């Protein structure tokens, strides 16, 4: 069998799961605000410990779809109650596999959204986390070509 280099894997991911059609600046600003509104639905203590993520992707017909994730296994009930439009769906994901491994970030909202998009054949347009992505999640931007917006910029 042919050995596939990591660069080829990244290019394959980019071709299959990253949209070539970016959002307008007006759309980007609206989504940045929306993820903050969703995140603020939690109590103040939870806001400091959790990340809420909003995935904007294109389905097989090219329609924009939105998925919300949390660094919790599920999106907290107060955030789910804030999800007002039928377009905003919950993306569930895994929990921390190894709590003692600092490189285990499978439970992060951004990682869950990338996994959700790939497993549901969606093209990622952009991911909006409620706070700045950790260094490991930021690597998805450079390695996989996944646009992750920094909420502070």
Short mmCIF file of C-alpha atoms in Angstrom, two decimals:
data_model
loop_
_atom_site.label_atom_id
_atom_site.label_comp_id
_atom_site.label_asym_id
_atom_site.label_seq_id
_atom_site.Cartn_x
_atom_site.Cartn_y
_atom_site.Cartn_z
CA UNK A 1 0.00 0.00 0.00
CA UNK A 2 1.00 3.57 -0.67
CA UNK A 3 2.24 5.56 2.32
CA UNK A 4 0.37 8.85 2.61
CA UNK A 5 2.26 11.86 3.94
CA UNK A 6 0.69 14.09 6.63
CA UNK A 7 0.63 16.95 4.08
CA UNK A 8 -1.52 14.88 1.73
CA UNK A 9 -3.92 14.03 4.57
CA UNK A 10 -4.26 17.73 5.41
CA UNK A 11 -4.88 18.61 1.75
CA UNK A 12 -7.45 15.84 1.50
CA UNK A 13 -9.24 17.17 4.58
CA UNK A 14 -9.18 20.71 3.18
CA UNK A 15 -10.59 19.58 -0.18
CA UNK A 16 -13.33 17.43 1.36
CA UNK A 17 -14.41 19.41 4.41
CA UNK A 18 -13.48 23.10 4.06
CA UNK A 19 -15.67 25.40 1.98
CA UNK A 20 -14.12 27.60 -0.69
CA UNK A 21 -16.86 30.20 -0.17
CA UNK A 22 -16.10 32.51 2.79
CA UNK A 23 -18.61 34.60 4.70
CA UNK A 24 -19.01 38.30 4.12
CA UNK A 25 -17.62 40.61 6.80
CA UNK A 26 -21.19 41.47 7.84
CA UNK A 27 -22.03 37.76 8.29
CA UNK A 28 -18.80 37.17 10.23
CA UNK A 29 -19.59 39.99 12.67
CA UNK A 30 -23.13 38.68 13.16
CA UNK A 31 -21.85 35.17 13.95
CA UNK A 32 -19.19 36.52 16.33
CA UNK A 33 -21.94 38.35 18.22
CA UNK A 34 -24.25 35.34 18.13
CA UNK A 35 -21.75 32.96 19.74
CA UNK A 36 -21.16 35.51 22.52
CA UNK A 37 -24.92 35.80 23.10
CA UNK A 38 -25.20 32.01 23.32
CA UNK A 39 -22.23 31.78 25.68
CA UNK A 40 -23.66 34.47 27.98
CA UNK A 41 -26.81 32.39 28.50
CA UNK A 42 -24.76 30.37 31.04
CA UNK A 43 -24.11 31.51 34.59
CA UNK A 44 -20.98 33.65 35.02
CA UNK A 45 -18.96 30.89 36.68
CA UNK A 46 -19.61 28.49 33.78
CA UNK A 47 -18.70 31.17 31.24
CA UNK A 48 -15.17 31.25 32.65
CA UNK A 49 -14.71 27.47 32.49
CA UNK A 50 -16.41 26.54 29.22
CA UNK A 51 -16.14 27.39 25.57
CA UNK A 52 -19.17 27.64 23.32
CA UNK A 53 -18.49 27.14 19.63
CA UNK A 54 -20.57 27.98 16.58
CA UNK A 55 -19.89 26.15 13.32
CA UNK A 56 -21.08 27.69 10.07
CA UNK A 57 -20.93 25.11 7.28
CA UNK A 58 -22.47 24.25 3.94
CA UNK A 59 -24.57 21.13 3.49
CA UNK A 60 -24.53 18.97 0.35
CA UNK A 61 -26.86 21.44 -1.39
CA UNK A 62 -24.68 24.44 -0.54
CA UNK A 63 -27.04 25.83 2.11
CA UNK A 64 -25.56 27.44 5.21
CA UNK A 65 -26.16 25.39 8.37
CA UNK A 66 -25.22 26.21 11.96
CA UNK A 67 -24.15 23.90 14.77
CA UNK A 68 -23.42 24.80 18.38
CA UNK A 69 -21.02 22.89 20.60
CA UNK A 70 -19.60 23.17 24.08
CA UNK A 71 -16.50 22.01 25.88
CA UNK A 72 -19.02 20.01 27.95
CA UNK A 73 -20.21 16.72 26.48
CA UNK A 74 -23.48 18.42 25.56
CA UNK A 75 -24.41 22.04 25.07
CA UNK A 76 -25.67 23.20 28.50
CA UNK A 77 -29.49 23.49 28.83
CA UNK A 78 -29.39 27.28 29.29
CA UNK A 79 -27.51 27.63 25.99
CA UNK A 80 -29.83 25.15 24.23
CA UNK A 81 -32.78 27.26 25.41
CA UNK A 82 -31.13 30.30 23.80
CA UNK A 83 -30.81 28.50 20.44
CA UNK A 84 -33.82 30.15 18.83
CA UNK A 85 -33.73 29.28 15.17
CA UNK A 86 -34.19 25.81 13.69
CA UNK A 87 -30.89 26.41 11.86
CA UNK A 88 -28.99 26.27 15.17
CA UNK A 89 -28.54 22.60 15.98
CA UNK A 90 -26.51 20.94 18.71
CA UNK A 91 -23.27 19.17 17.77
CA UNK A 92 -22.45 16.59 20.41
CA UNK A 93 -19.03 15.15 20.85
CA UNK A 94 -16.64 13.25 22.99
CA UNK A 95 -15.43 13.99 26.46
CA UNK A 96 -11.83 14.18 27.60
CA UNK A 97 -10.21 10.84 26.91
CA UNK A 98 -7.23 11.26 29.24
CA UNK A 99 -7.60 13.97 31.91
CA UNK A 100 -3.87 13.73 32.69
CA UNK A 101 -2.79 14.36 29.10
CA UNK A 102 -2.44 18.09 28.35
CA UNK A 103 -2.56 17.30 24.62
CA UNK A 104 -6.00 15.68 24.88
CA UNK A 105 -8.35 18.30 23.50
CA UNK A 106 -11.02 16.05 21.97
CA UNK A 107 -13.57 17.60 24.33
CA UNK A 108 -12.91 21.18 23.15
CA UNK A 109 -15.79 22.85 21.33
CA UNK A 110 -13.70 23.57 18.23
CA UNK A 111 -12.52 19.96 17.89
CA UNK A 112 -16.06 18.64 18.30
CA UNK A 113 -17.28 20.95 15.55
CA UNK A 114 -14.57 19.80 13.13
CA UNK A 115 -15.37 16.15 13.91
CA UNK A 116 -19.11 16.84 13.53
CA UNK A 117 -18.62 18.51 10.14
CA UNK A 118 -16.44 15.68 8.83
CA UNK A 119 -18.74 12.92 10.10
CA UNK A 120 -21.81 14.66 8.62
CA UNK A 121 -20.22 15.49 5.25
CA UNK A 122 -20.39 19.26 5.77
CA UNK A 123 -18.03 21.86 4.31
CA UNK A 124 -16.70 24.09 7.09
CA UNK A 125 -17.07 27.79 6.30
CA UNK A 126 -15.89 29.09 9.66
CA UNK A 127 -15.82 28.24 13.37
CA UNK A 128 -16.58 30.90 15.97
CA UNK A 129 -15.43 30.06 19.52
CA UNK A 130 -16.63 32.19 22.44
CA UNK A 131 -13.04 32.71 23.55
CA UNK A 132 -9.62 32.50 21.96
CA UNK A 133 -8.84 28.96 20.83
CA UNK A 134 -6.10 27.07 22.68
CA UNK A 135 -2.80 26.46 20.84
CA UNK A 136 -3.81 22.90 19.86
CA UNK A 137 -7.14 24.03 18.42
CA UNK A 138 -5.45 26.91 16.61
CA UNK A 139 -3.27 24.34 14.84
CA UNK A 140 -6.37 23.10 13.03
CA UNK A 141 -6.38 26.42 11.22
CA UNK A 142 -2.89 25.95 9.82
CA UNK A 143 -2.81 22.13 9.49
CA UNK A 144 -6.30 21.54 8.14
CA UNK A 145 -7.21 24.93 6.72
CA UNK A 146 -10.16 25.30 9.10
CA UNK A 147 -11.04 29.00 9.56
CA UNK A 148 -11.30 29.65 13.32
CA UNK A 149 -12.12 33.24 14.22
CA UNK A 150 -10.54 34.84 17.26
CA UNK A 151 -13.38 36.58 19.14
CA UNK A 152 -11.02 39.29 20.40
CA UNK A 153 -10.17 40.55 16.91
#
